[in-house]
Short mmCIF file of C-alpha atoms and ligand atoms in Angstrom, two decimals:
data_model
loop_
_atom_site.label_atom_id
_atom_site.label_comp_id
_atom_site.label_asym_id
_atom_site.label_seq_id
_atom_site.Cartn_x
_atom_site.Cartn_y
_atom_site.Cartn_z
CA MET A 1 -0.08 0.25 -0.10
CA GLN A 2 1.20 3.83 -0.66
CA LEU A 3 0.90 5.22 2.43
CA PRO A 4 1.21 9.07 2.09
CA SER A 5 3.89 11.65 1.32
CA ALA A 6 5.22 14.57 3.32
CA GLU A 7 3.87 16.86 1.59
CA GLU A 8 0.31 15.10 1.52
CA LEU A 9 0.52 14.75 5.42
CA LYS A 10 0.78 18.37 5.24
CA LYS A 11 -1.83 18.96 3.15
CA ALA A 12 -4.49 16.59 5.35
CA ILE A 13 -3.65 19.02 8.20
CA LYS A 14 -6.31 21.60 6.10
CA ASN A 15 -9.08 18.90 5.22
CA THR A 16 -12.38 20.49 7.11
CA GLN A 17 -13.79 17.01 7.13
CA LYS A 18 -12.89 13.63 8.34
CA LYS A 19 -11.07 11.16 6.13
CA PRO A 20 -14.85 9.19 5.13
CA MET A 21 -15.18 4.96 6.99
CA PRO A 22 -15.06 2.93 3.86
CA SER A 23 -18.07 0.83 4.02
CA GLN A 24 -20.21 -1.66 2.70
CA ASN A 25 -22.32 -0.07 -0.39
CA ALA A 26 -25.70 -0.06 1.13
CA LYS A 27 -28.11 -1.60 -2.05
CA GLU A 28 -25.04 -4.95 -1.61
CA ARG A 29 -25.47 -5.20 2.62
CA VAL A 30 -28.92 -5.48 3.17
CA ASN A 31 -28.08 -8.58 1.65
CA ASN A 32 -26.00 -10.01 4.27
CA PHE A 33 -24.18 -9.51 8.18
CA ASN A 34 -21.04 -8.54 7.32
CA GLU A 35 -19.57 -5.79 9.20
CA VAL A 36 -20.84 -2.65 7.58
CA ALA A 37 -18.14 0.00 8.56
CA LEU A 38 -14.59 -1.21 7.39
CA GLY A 39 -12.00 0.14 9.21
CA TYR A 40 -9.26 3.53 7.85
CA THR A 41 -6.80 1.25 5.61
CA GLU A 42 -3.12 2.36 7.03
CA GLU A 43 -3.19 5.45 4.92
CA ASP A 44 -6.64 6.72 6.21
CA ALA A 45 -5.40 6.56 9.53
CA LEU A 46 -2.51 8.87 8.83
CA LEU A 47 -4.31 11.09 6.79
CA GLU A 48 -6.73 11.46 9.41
CA ALA A 49 -4.66 11.59 12.48
CA ALA A 50 -2.43 14.22 10.66
CA ARG A 51 -5.42 16.60 11.17
CA CYS A 52 -5.10 16.46 14.95
CA LEU A 53 -4.05 19.60 16.30
CA GLY A 54 -2.39 18.09 19.20
CA CYS A 55 -3.91 20.50 21.48
CA LYS A 56 -2.02 20.88 24.75
CA THR A 57 -5.69 22.04 26.31
CA GLU A 58 -6.99 18.69 25.54
CA GLU A 59 -10.03 19.16 25.25
CA CYS A 60 -11.26 16.09 23.61
CA ARG A 61 -10.01 14.30 27.06
CA GLN A 62 -12.94 15.95 28.51
CA GLY A 63 -16.18 14.31 26.57
CA CYS A 64 -14.26 10.81 26.89
CA PRO A 65 -15.69 8.83 30.24
CA VAL A 66 -12.48 6.95 31.12
CA ASP A 67 -10.18 9.78 30.19
CA ILE A 68 -8.11 8.12 27.76
CA ALA A 69 -4.88 10.31 26.78
CA ILE A 70 -6.45 11.11 23.13
CA PRO A 71 -3.28 13.76 21.73
CA ASP A 72 -1.15 11.00 22.94
CA PHE A 73 -3.04 7.91 21.03
CA ILE A 74 -3.08 9.87 18.22
CA LYS A 75 0.59 10.80 17.98
CA LYS A 76 1.68 7.88 18.33
CA ILE A 77 -0.25 6.71 15.24
CA LYS A 78 1.51 10.14 13.41
CA GLU A 79 4.71 8.29 13.84
CA ARG A 80 3.60 4.85 12.78
CA ASP A 81 4.15 2.77 15.99
CA TYR A 82 0.24 1.57 15.72
CA VAL A 83 0.97 -0.53 18.76
CA ALA A 84 2.05 2.07 21.68
CA ALA A 85 -1.06 3.64 20.56
CA ALA A 86 -3.67 0.90 21.12
CA LEU A 87 -1.66 0.53 24.03
CA LYS A 88 -1.82 4.45 24.86
CA ILE A 89 -5.57 3.89 25.07
CA LYS A 90 -5.73 0.13 26.87
CA GLU A 91 -4.30 1.90 29.89
CA THR A 92 -7.68 3.62 30.70
CA SER A 93 -9.89 1.95 27.77
CA SER A 94 -9.97 -2.03 28.68
CA LEU A 95 -12.22 -2.65 25.01
CA PRO A 96 -11.61 -0.02 22.61
CA ALA A 97 -11.89 -2.45 19.35
CA ILE A 98 -15.73 -2.83 20.41
CA CYS A 99 -15.86 1.12 21.87
CA GLY A 100 -14.14 2.60 18.27
CA ARG A 101 -16.80 0.40 16.78
CA VAL A 102 -20.47 1.11 19.08
CA CYS A 103 -19.46 4.51 21.38
CA PRO A 104 -21.90 7.62 20.24
CA GLN A 105 -18.34 9.53 20.09
CA GLU A 106 -20.08 12.76 18.64
CA SER A 107 -22.02 13.12 21.59
CA GLN A 108 -18.76 12.36 23.48
CA CYS A 109 -15.20 13.17 22.86
CA GLU A 110 -15.50 14.07 18.94
CA GLN A 111 -18.49 16.75 20.72
CA TYR A 112 -15.54 19.15 22.62
CA CYS A 113 -12.50 18.93 19.75
CA VAL A 114 -11.53 21.78 18.88
CA ARG A 115 -11.37 20.96 14.94
CA GLY A 116 -15.10 21.24 14.75
CA LYS A 117 -15.93 24.27 15.42
CA LYS A 118 -14.52 25.07 11.72
CA GLY A 119 -15.29 21.91 10.12
CA GLU A 120 -15.46 18.72 11.24
CA PRO A 121 -14.45 17.10 14.52
CA VAL A 122 -10.95 14.43 13.99
CA GLY A 123 -12.02 11.31 14.08
CA ILE A 124 -11.55 10.21 17.02
CA GLY A 125 -13.35 6.89 17.23
CA ARG A 126 -12.43 5.86 13.71
CA LEU A 127 -8.24 6.23 15.09
CA GLU A 128 -9.24 4.25 18.48
CA ARG A 129 -11.40 1.14 16.21
CA PHE A 130 -7.86 1.39 13.47
CA ALA A 131 -5.05 1.21 16.32
CA ALA A 132 -7.41 -1.25 18.32
CA ASP A 133 -7.44 -3.72 14.93
CA TYR A 134 -4.05 -3.35 14.39
CA GLU A 135 -2.31 -4.65 17.42
CA ARG A 136 -5.62 -7.77 16.99
CA ALA A 137 -3.74 -8.36 13.35
CA GLN A 138 -0.60 -8.29 14.61
CA GLY A 139 -1.41 -10.95 17.26
CA ALA A 140 0.67 -8.15 19.25
CA ILE A 141 -1.88 -8.86 21.96
CA GLU A 142 0.13 -8.30 24.95
CA ILE A 143 -1.33 -9.74 28.52
CA PRO A 144 0.00 -7.43 31.55
CA ASP A 145 1.70 -8.48 34.98
CA ILE A 146 -0.61 -9.98 37.17
CA ALA A 147 0.09 -9.22 40.96
CA PRO A 148 1.29 -12.84 42.43
CA ALA A 149 -2.42 -14.42 43.83
CA ASN A 150 -3.78 -13.00 47.13
CA GLY A 151 -6.76 -16.57 47.60
CA ILE A 152 -9.18 -14.20 47.83
CA LYS A 153 -12.22 -15.27 45.87
CA VAL A 154 -14.46 -12.33 44.50
CA ALA A 155 -17.32 -12.40 42.54
CA ILE A 156 -18.68 -10.49 38.84
CA VAL A 157 -22.37 -11.17 38.51
CA GLY A 158 -22.63 -10.73 34.62
CA SER A 159 -20.78 -10.11 31.75
CA GLY A 160 -21.75 -7.32 30.12
CA PRO A 161 -19.10 -4.56 29.63
CA ALA A 162 -19.19 -3.68 33.34
CA GLY A 163 -18.60 -7.11 34.40
CA LEU A 164 -15.78 -7.97 31.85
CA THR A 165 -13.85 -5.19 33.03
CA CYS A 166 -14.58 -5.30 35.95
CA ALA A 167 -13.15 -9.02 36.34
CA GLY A 168 -10.45 -7.71 34.56
CA GLU A 169 -8.82 -5.82 36.62
CA LEU A 170 -9.71 -7.69 39.67
CA ALA A 171 -7.83 -9.98 38.16
CA LYS A 172 -4.84 -8.42 37.07
CA LEU A 173 -4.71 -7.07 41.15
CA GLY A 174 -4.02 -10.68 42.57
CA TYR A 175 -7.64 -12.10 43.28
CA SER A 176 -9.36 -15.49 42.00
CA VAL A 177 -12.38 -14.34 39.70
CA THR A 178 -15.42 -15.90 39.02
CA ILE A 179 -17.51 -14.73 36.54
CA PHE A 180 -21.17 -15.76 36.84
CA GLU A 181 -23.39 -15.38 33.55
CA ALA A 182 -26.81 -16.49 32.98
CA LEU A 183 -26.60 -17.44 29.54
CA HIS A 184 -25.05 -19.87 27.18
CA VAL A 185 -22.40 -17.15 26.07
CA ALA A 186 -20.66 -13.96 27.72
CA GLY A 187 -20.38 -10.96 26.46
CA GLY A 188 -24.25 -9.53 27.71
CA VAL A 189 -25.54 -6.92 24.85
CA LEU A 190 -22.06 -6.95 23.32
CA MET A 191 -23.15 -10.27 22.44
CA TYR A 192 -26.63 -10.79 22.49
CA GLY A 193 -28.25 -7.48 20.89
CA ILE A 194 -26.00 -5.06 18.57
CA PRO A 195 -25.92 -7.36 15.81
CA GLU A 196 -22.93 -8.36 13.32
CA PHE A 197 -23.06 -5.40 11.20
CA ARG A 198 -22.76 -4.00 13.37
CA LEU A 199 -20.30 -5.31 16.03
CA PRO A 200 -18.37 -8.05 14.85
CA LYS A 201 -19.25 -11.19 17.33
CA ASP A 202 -15.30 -12.86 16.80
CA ILE A 203 -14.24 -9.21 17.59
CA VAL A 204 -16.14 -9.22 21.20
CA GLN A 205 -14.84 -13.01 21.66
CA ALA A 206 -11.33 -11.96 21.60
CA ASP A 207 -11.96 -9.70 24.08
CA ILE A 208 -13.15 -12.21 26.45
CA ASP A 209 -10.85 -14.98 25.18
CA TYR A 210 -8.41 -11.75 26.83
CA VAL A 211 -10.06 -11.79 30.26
CA ARG A 212 -10.13 -15.43 30.41
CA GLN A 213 -6.13 -15.39 29.40
CA LEU A 214 -6.58 -12.85 32.63
CA GLY A 215 -7.02 -15.64 34.65
CA VAL A 216 -11.08 -14.79 34.75
CA ASP A 217 -13.53 -18.03 34.86
CA ILE A 218 -16.43 -17.75 33.43
CA GLN A 219 -19.50 -19.41 34.75
CA ALA A 220 -22.21 -19.67 31.76
CA ASN A 221 -25.69 -20.65 32.35
CA VAL A 222 -25.49 -19.71 36.35
CA ILE A 223 -28.94 -17.16 36.94
CA ILE A 224 -28.08 -15.47 39.99
CA GLY A 225 -31.56 -15.52 42.39
CA ARG A 226 -32.50 -18.87 40.48
CA THR A 227 -29.75 -21.21 40.56
CA MET A 228 -28.32 -19.46 43.52
CA LYS A 229 -28.59 -16.42 45.22
CA VAL A 230 -25.95 -13.16 46.49
CA ASP A 231 -26.16 -13.52 49.78
CA GLU A 232 -24.61 -17.87 49.30
CA LEU A 233 -21.75 -16.54 47.48
CA MET A 234 -21.17 -15.36 49.94
CA GLU A 235 -21.42 -18.37 52.00
CA GLN A 236 -19.22 -19.90 49.43
CA GLY A 237 -16.13 -17.41 50.21
CA TYR A 238 -16.29 -14.99 47.65
CA LYS A 239 -15.68 -11.87 49.96
CA ALA A 240 -16.99 -8.92 47.35
CA ILE A 241 -19.22 -9.48 45.17
CA PHE A 242 -19.66 -7.08 41.38
CA ILE A 243 -23.36 -7.11 40.22
CA GLY A 244 -23.53 -6.38 36.35
CA THR A 245 -26.46 -7.84 35.25
CA GLY A 246 -27.75 -4.70 33.15
CA ALA A 247 -31.11 -3.39 32.14
CA GLY A 248 -32.82 -6.51 29.89
CA LEU A 249 -35.18 -6.68 30.95
CA PRO A 250 -37.73 -4.92 27.93
CA ASN A 251 -40.43 -2.49 28.46
CA PHE A 252 -43.58 -2.30 27.20
CA MET A 253 -45.92 -0.18 25.27
CA GLY A 254 -49.36 -0.98 26.51
CA ILE A 255 -51.42 -0.81 23.76
CA PRO A 256 -53.97 -3.00 22.45
CA GLY A 257 -53.17 -5.89 20.52
CA GLU A 258 -49.37 -6.26 22.02
CA ASN A 259 -49.64 -9.71 22.64
CA LEU A 260 -50.57 -10.84 18.54
CA ASN A 261 -49.00 -13.16 17.30
CA GLY A 262 -45.72 -11.28 14.84
CA VAL A 263 -44.91 -8.54 18.01
CA TYR A 264 -41.36 -9.59 19.57
CA SER A 265 -39.44 -7.09 22.62
CA ALA A 266 -36.63 -5.74 20.58
CA ASN A 267 -34.43 -8.32 23.08
CA GLU A 268 -36.45 -11.22 22.11
CA PHE A 269 -36.07 -10.72 17.99
CA LEU A 270 -32.17 -9.42 18.48
CA THR A 271 -31.23 -11.85 20.69
CA ARG A 272 -32.93 -14.43 17.92
CA VAL A 273 -31.59 -13.16 15.15
CA ASN A 274 -27.43 -12.31 16.67
CA LEU A 275 -27.42 -15.01 19.98
CA MET A 276 -29.25 -17.78 18.41
CA LYS A 277 -27.78 -16.96 14.66
CA GLY A 278 -31.38 -16.69 12.80
CA TYR A 279 -30.03 -14.47 10.40
CA ARG A 280 -27.99 -18.08 9.74
CA PHE A 281 -31.19 -19.97 9.22
CA PRO A 282 -31.59 -22.92 8.88
CA GLU A 283 -28.04 -23.99 8.82
CA TYR A 284 -29.18 -22.09 13.03
CA LEU A 285 -32.88 -23.79 13.56
CA THR A 286 -33.54 -20.32 15.14
CA PRO A 287 -36.65 -19.34 12.99
CA VAL A 288 -37.93 -15.17 12.46
CA ARG A 289 -40.87 -15.03 10.89
CA ILE A 290 -40.59 -11.52 8.83
CA GLY A 291 -43.56 -11.12 6.52
CA LYS A 292 -42.76 -7.99 3.91
CA ARG A 293 -44.21 -5.36 6.26
CA ALA A 294 -41.77 -4.65 10.00
CA ALA A 295 -42.54 -1.68 11.65
CA ILE A 296 -40.40 -0.84 14.67
CA LEU A 297 -41.31 1.48 17.46
CA GLY A 298 -38.84 3.82 18.66
CA ALA A 299 -35.63 5.18 18.20
CA GLY A 300 -33.06 4.61 20.10
CA ASN A 301 -29.92 2.01 18.90
CA VAL A 302 -31.81 -0.61 19.65
CA ALA A 303 -34.26 0.05 17.29
CA MET A 304 -32.34 1.30 14.07
CA ASP A 305 -30.11 -2.75 15.44
CA SER A 306 -33.89 -4.37 14.03
CA ALA A 307 -34.64 -2.34 11.61
CA ARG A 308 -31.22 -3.12 9.94
CA CYS A 309 -31.57 -6.74 11.07
CA ALA A 310 -35.66 -6.81 9.84
CA LYS A 311 -34.46 -5.75 6.80
CA ARG A 312 -31.64 -8.33 6.17
CA LEU A 313 -34.09 -10.94 6.33
CA GLY A 314 -35.57 -10.10 3.97
CA ALA A 315 -38.64 -7.45 5.32
CA GLU A 316 -39.39 -5.43 1.31
CA GLU A 317 -40.88 -2.68 3.67
CA VAL A 318 -39.49 -1.28 7.41
CA TYR A 319 -40.49 0.92 9.40
CA ILE A 320 -39.49 3.40 11.63
CA VAL A 321 -42.30 4.45 14.11
CA TYR A 322 -41.28 7.57 16.73
CA ARG A 323 -43.58 9.95 18.35
CA ARG A 324 -40.98 12.78 18.29
CA SER A 325 -39.37 14.32 15.52
CA GLU A 326 -35.76 13.80 14.25
CA LYS A 327 -33.95 15.76 16.38
CA GLU A 328 -35.09 14.11 19.32
CA MET A 329 -34.17 10.54 18.13
CA PRO A 330 -31.93 9.25 20.88
CA ALA A 331 -30.15 6.96 18.01
CA ARG A 332 -26.41 7.66 16.97
CA ALA A 333 -26.16 10.16 14.44
CA GLU A 334 -24.29 7.20 11.87
CA GLU A 335 -27.10 4.65 12.78
CA VAL A 336 -29.59 6.82 11.49
CA GLU A 337 -27.80 8.01 8.42
CA HIS A 338 -27.13 3.88 7.81
CA ALA A 339 -30.50 3.10 8.23
CA ARG A 340 -31.58 5.68 5.35
CA GLU A 341 -28.96 5.25 2.81
CA GLU A 342 -30.57 1.27 3.57
CA GLY A 343 -33.94 2.48 2.92
CA ILE A 344 -35.50 2.38 6.22
CA HIS A 345 -38.99 5.14 6.07
CA PHE A 346 -39.81 7.22 8.67
CA HIS A 347 -42.25 7.82 10.19
CA LEU A 348 -41.77 10.43 12.75
CA LEU A 349 -44.33 12.24 15.02
CA THR A 350 -46.36 9.79 14.58
CA GLN A 351 -47.97 8.13 17.99
CA PRO A 352 -48.62 3.90 18.30
CA VAL A 353 -51.71 3.26 19.48
CA GLU A 354 -52.84 -0.41 18.78
CA ILE A 355 -52.21 -3.29 16.92
CA GLN A 356 -54.82 -5.09 14.95
CA GLY A 357 -54.59 -8.45 14.32
CA ASP A 358 -56.29 -10.99 11.47
CA GLU A 359 -58.82 -14.14 12.53
CA GLN A 360 -55.92 -16.28 13.68
CA ASN A 361 -54.03 -13.71 16.02
CA TRP A 362 -51.63 -12.58 14.00
CA VAL A 363 -50.89 -8.77 13.40
CA ARG A 364 -52.11 -7.32 9.92
CA GLU A 365 -52.21 -3.74 11.06
CA LEU A 366 -50.62 -1.08 13.46
CA VAL A 367 -53.04 1.77 14.01
CA CYS A 368 -51.10 5.60 14.70
CA VAL A 369 -52.05 8.82 14.96
CA LYS A 370 -50.23 11.60 14.25
CA CYS A 371 -48.75 13.87 17.58
CA GLU A 372 -47.14 17.60 17.92
CA LEU A 373 -43.91 18.88 19.94
CA GLY A 374 -45.45 20.59 22.64
CA GLU A 375 -43.28 22.16 26.19
CA PRO A 376 -40.21 19.75 27.56
CA ASP A 377 -40.88 17.15 29.67
CA ALA A 378 -38.62 15.36 32.47
CA SER A 379 -35.98 14.52 29.76
CA GLY A 380 -36.19 17.67 29.14
CA ARG A 381 -36.80 17.07 25.31
CA ARG A 382 -40.29 18.26 23.90
CA SER A 383 -43.31 15.80 24.59
CA PRO A 384 -45.44 15.30 21.71
CA ILE A 385 -49.33 15.29 21.51
CA ASN A 386 -51.45 13.43 19.96
CA ILE A 387 -53.65 15.49 16.94
CA PRO A 388 -57.39 14.33 16.99
CA GLY A 389 -58.53 13.31 14.10
CA SER A 390 -55.52 12.09 12.66
CA GLU A 391 -55.56 8.34 12.70
CA TYR A 392 -54.61 6.28 10.37
CA GLY A 393 -53.22 2.50 9.43
CA ILE A 394 -49.58 1.18 8.53
CA PRO A 395 -50.44 -2.42 7.36
CA VAL A 396 -47.88 -4.79 9.24
CA ASP A 397 -46.48 -8.45 9.61
CA THR A 398 -44.24 -8.04 11.90
CA VAL A 399 -44.29 -5.49 14.99
CA VAL A 400 -41.18 -4.90 16.91
CA VAL A 401 -41.09 -3.14 20.24
CA ALA A 402 -37.85 -0.98 20.94
CA ILE A 403 -39.40 1.62 23.28
CA GLY A 404 -36.49 1.07 26.33
CA GLN A 405 -35.46 -1.66 28.97
CA SER A 406 -35.49 -2.11 32.17
CA PRO A 407 -33.19 -3.54 35.03
CA ASN A 408 -34.41 -7.43 35.56
CA PRO A 409 -35.25 -7.54 39.26
CA LEU A 410 -34.15 -10.89 40.10
CA ILE A 411 -31.17 -9.74 42.16
CA GLN A 412 -32.87 -6.71 43.42
CA THR A 413 -36.26 -8.83 45.01
CA THR A 414 -33.40 -11.80 46.03
CA THR A 415 -31.08 -10.07 47.94
CA GLN A 416 -32.09 -8.22 51.12
CA GLY A 417 -30.44 -4.73 52.51
CA LEU A 418 -29.52 -3.65 48.35
CA ASN A 419 -31.28 -0.39 48.06
CA THR A 420 -32.97 0.13 44.35
CA GLY A 421 -33.86 3.48 42.89
CA ARG A 422 -37.17 4.26 40.77
CA TYR A 423 -37.40 2.46 37.98
CA GLY A 424 -35.03 -0.38 39.95
CA THR A 425 -32.02 -0.23 39.23
CA ILE A 426 -29.66 -0.56 42.04
CA GLU A 427 -28.68 2.15 44.08
CA ALA A 428 -25.10 2.48 44.44
CA ASP A 429 -21.86 5.05 44.88
CA SER A 430 -20.13 6.15 41.91
CA ASP A 431 -17.81 3.67 42.84
CA GLY A 432 -20.01 1.38 42.72
CA GLN A 433 -20.71 0.36 46.67
CA THR A 434 -24.58 -0.61 47.16
CA SER A 435 -26.10 -0.42 50.47
CA ARG A 436 -24.78 -3.84 51.35
CA MET A 437 -21.15 -3.27 52.81
CA GLY A 438 -18.56 -5.88 50.18
CA ILE A 439 -21.24 -5.75 47.22
CA PHE A 440 -20.47 -3.41 44.68
CA ALA A 441 -22.65 -2.76 41.32
CA GLY A 442 -22.59 -0.42 37.90
CA GLY A 443 -23.38 -0.45 34.63
CA ASP A 444 -26.91 -0.25 33.21
CA ILE A 445 -27.97 -2.26 36.33
CA VAL A 446 -27.24 0.68 38.29
CA THR A 447 -27.35 3.97 35.44
CA GLY A 448 -30.29 2.14 33.04
CA ALA A 449 -30.30 1.21 29.50
CA ALA A 450 -26.42 3.91 29.17
CA THR A 451 -23.85 3.30 26.71
CA VAL A 452 -20.35 0.61 26.87
CA ILE A 453 -18.33 3.03 28.11
CA LEU A 454 -19.97 4.12 30.58
CA ALA A 455 -20.54 0.77 31.70
CA MET A 456 -17.14 -0.71 31.07
CA GLY A 457 -15.98 2.71 32.80
CA ALA A 458 -18.74 1.30 36.07
CA GLY A 459 -16.41 -1.68 36.07
CA ARG A 460 -13.08 -0.72 36.42
CA LYS A 461 -14.12 2.36 39.10
CA ALA A 462 -15.70 -0.66 41.46
CA ALA A 463 -13.10 -2.73 40.67
CA ALA A 464 -10.54 -0.03 42.26
CA ALA A 465 -13.26 -0.05 45.29
CA MET A 466 -13.30 -3.35 45.98
CA HIS A 467 -9.86 -3.30 46.06
CA LYS A 468 -10.14 -1.19 49.09
CA TYR A 469 -13.15 -2.71 50.52
CA LEU A 470 -11.11 -5.86 50.03
CA LYS A 471 -7.47 -4.92 51.74
CA ASN A 472 -9.39 -3.24 54.90
CA VAL A 473 -11.73 -6.55 55.82
C1 FAD B 501 -29.76 -3.35 20.71
C2 FAD B 501 -28.80 -2.37 21.96
C3 FAD B 501 -27.74 -2.26 20.71
C4 FAD B 501 -27.29 -1.01 21.90
N1 FAD B 501 -25.76 -0.37 20.92
C5 FAD B 501 -25.54 0.72 22.00
C6 FAD B 501 -23.99 1.08 20.89
O1 FAD B 501 -24.69 1.36 19.51
N2 FAD B 501 -23.97 2.05 21.63
C7 FAD B 501 -23.40 1.22 22.89
O2 FAD B 501 -22.34 2.45 23.26
N3 FAD B 501 -24.52 1.16 23.36
C8 FAD B 501 -25.21 0.18 23.49
N4 FAD B 501 -26.30 0.16 23.76
C9 FAD B 501 -25.83 0.11 25.25
C10 FAD B 501 -25.00 -1.03 25.28
O3 FAD B 501 -24.81 -2.21 25.13
C11 FAD B 501 -24.79 -1.04 27.03
O4 FAD B 501 -25.00 -0.37 28.07
C12 FAD B 501 -24.01 -2.24 27.43
O5 FAD B 501 -23.94 -3.69 27.46
C13 FAD B 501 -24.33 -2.14 29.17
O6 FAD B 501 -23.61 -2.66 29.53
P1 FAD B 501 -23.65 -3.50 31.43
O7 FAD B 501 -22.31 -4.36 31.57
O8 FAD B 501 -23.87 -2.82 31.71
O9 FAD B 501 -24.82 -4.85 30.62
P2 FAD B 501 -24.62 -6.13 29.90
O10 FAD B 501 -24.47 -6.03 28.54
O11 FAD B 501 -26.84 -5.80 29.91
O12 FAD B 501 -25.12 -7.27 30.67
C14 FAD B 501 -25.28 -7.67 31.41
C15 FAD B 501 -25.38 -9.67 31.44
O13 FAD B 501 -25.31 -9.70 33.06
C16 FAD B 501 -26.15 -11.01 32.81
N5 FAD B 501 -27.42 -10.92 33.85
C17 FAD B 501 -28.22 -10.32 34.02
N6 FAD B 501 -28.43 -10.84 35.47
C18 FAD B 501 -27.95 -12.28 35.72
C19 FAD B 501 -28.55 -13.56 36.92
N7 FAD B 501 -29.58 -12.42 37.71
N8 FAD B 501 -27.44 -13.72 36.62
C20 FAD B 501 -26.65 -14.08 35.77
N9 FAD B 501 -26.44 -13.23 34.87
C21 FAD B 501 -27.17 -12.31 34.72
C22 FAD B 501 -26.54 -10.88 31.57
O14 FAD B 501 -26.99 -12.37 30.87
C23 FAD B 501 -25.87 -10.28 30.21
O15 FAD B 501 -24.88 -10.75 29.96
C24 FAD B 501 -26.61 -0.41 23.06
C25 FAD B 501 -28.01 -1.70 23.59
C26 FAD B 501 -28.63 -3.19 22.79
C27 FAD B 501 -29.41 -3.94 23.19
S1 SF4 B 502 -9.30 18.10 20.76
FE1 SF4 B 502 -9.05 17.36 18.09
S2 SF4 B 502 -7.36 18.12 17.56
FE2 SF4 B 502 -7.01 19.13 19.47
S3 SF4 B 502 -6.37 17.22 20.57
FE3 SF4 B 502 -7.66 16.53 20.47
S4 SF4 B 502 -8.78 15.55 18.83
FE4 SF4 B 502 -6.84 16.04 18.43
#
């Protein structure tokens, strides 16, 4: 590959736009589940890194929830020392290849990048992904120094980004760490929720293998609260416990017809498609009936993922139905753009009020009303108000409800003395300490549905707090 000349790199500083991400063409990609964004080449990465001014003030760092030394890692890319760039990121982020793909950079680090004032910010996420992928492709992933085993047992409940990060950090400190995971596969939403075309599962698996190589034991198919309670773990000699059970309980709209055949929660739909490999039916025996027309209710990342999966499973028409306007859509801008490119239709300012079925109780039509926006609600977003007489029907075969998830209440209801919040979350301080000594929590179970990087950051902080606690018991 031809690398950019000194002259080209000098010129690149003046580019006001990010180097585009090479991607699969929209017409082709709707027929497969392969990754859409193909990643920067070395040439792309060098040209994009050249746009970074290496600001002394490091504005971009303010927007990173785990405080990655952004200008420093970009400098390593400029110096063509890509493994060093990856190691710099890994000083504070344990999952760079994943975060480089799924973090909402536009509302985090890139929002603060000074280059965004006149043109586009530096493509920080794209460069993060490049460095992490380079390191993996070289087989250069090093196992860090691990402190001598101290014989102290700690348990981690849940193997999403919060649990995996907390486990990895504690293993490095010499603890004997066991993760208990309810599903048959580790990884949490990274495995069962986010589709292959956005986050290839071999990348997630590589991070899980890395945590195993640090010495962490992962026990799958164990539901804490059913198979074993948290207090029983304590009786078995686990001196501290981290709960990272996420927010996997689907919310429903409470409208008539949600129990019809052909209505899925986004959780069930995405689990069937991703974890149970429904997209490779009949090679994998997980049928996902989609029909010709599918409506997805909601406009977050989960809704975009569901819509794009429905399209790839063969639905001819896929509609996102959302009661607010484009401006309020919670999904990442890139996901919305990709969905549009793939031909997903958007019914905005539209409130579903009923799902109607045929004589065999299969979904036939989604009844909606048009809305207008009123005053802002508690979330700060303008509330939708139904417009009288605006009712209309959208003929559909499948409805996927993607309006949010809540924490699963199992642990909270089977563990004495654990304080919970209004929406069923576990209450914990900023270090993850809950109302029970020795029990820590972090990630979506504490914050409600949030992001991978926040869950990872919470796992890291809790590991430090657990270490401090265990030194004093
Ligand atoms: C479809 C989808 C798309 C998303 N897209 C993005 C995105 O693009 N960018 C982004 O930053 N975030 C995204 N998110 C959000 C992000 O994935 C979550 O915020 C993050 O995974 C939370 O991590 P966690 O470790 O707290 O929980 P999870 O990832 O939910 O993991 C929790 C784990 O705990 C296990 N568990 C639950 N109860 C028990 C129990 N009783 N015993 C044992 N194990 C248990 C679960 O099986 C699961 O494996 C998305 C979420 C979804 C659902
Ligand atoms: S703010 Fe932007 S230009 Fe400045 S160091 Fe950070 S990434 Fe580079």
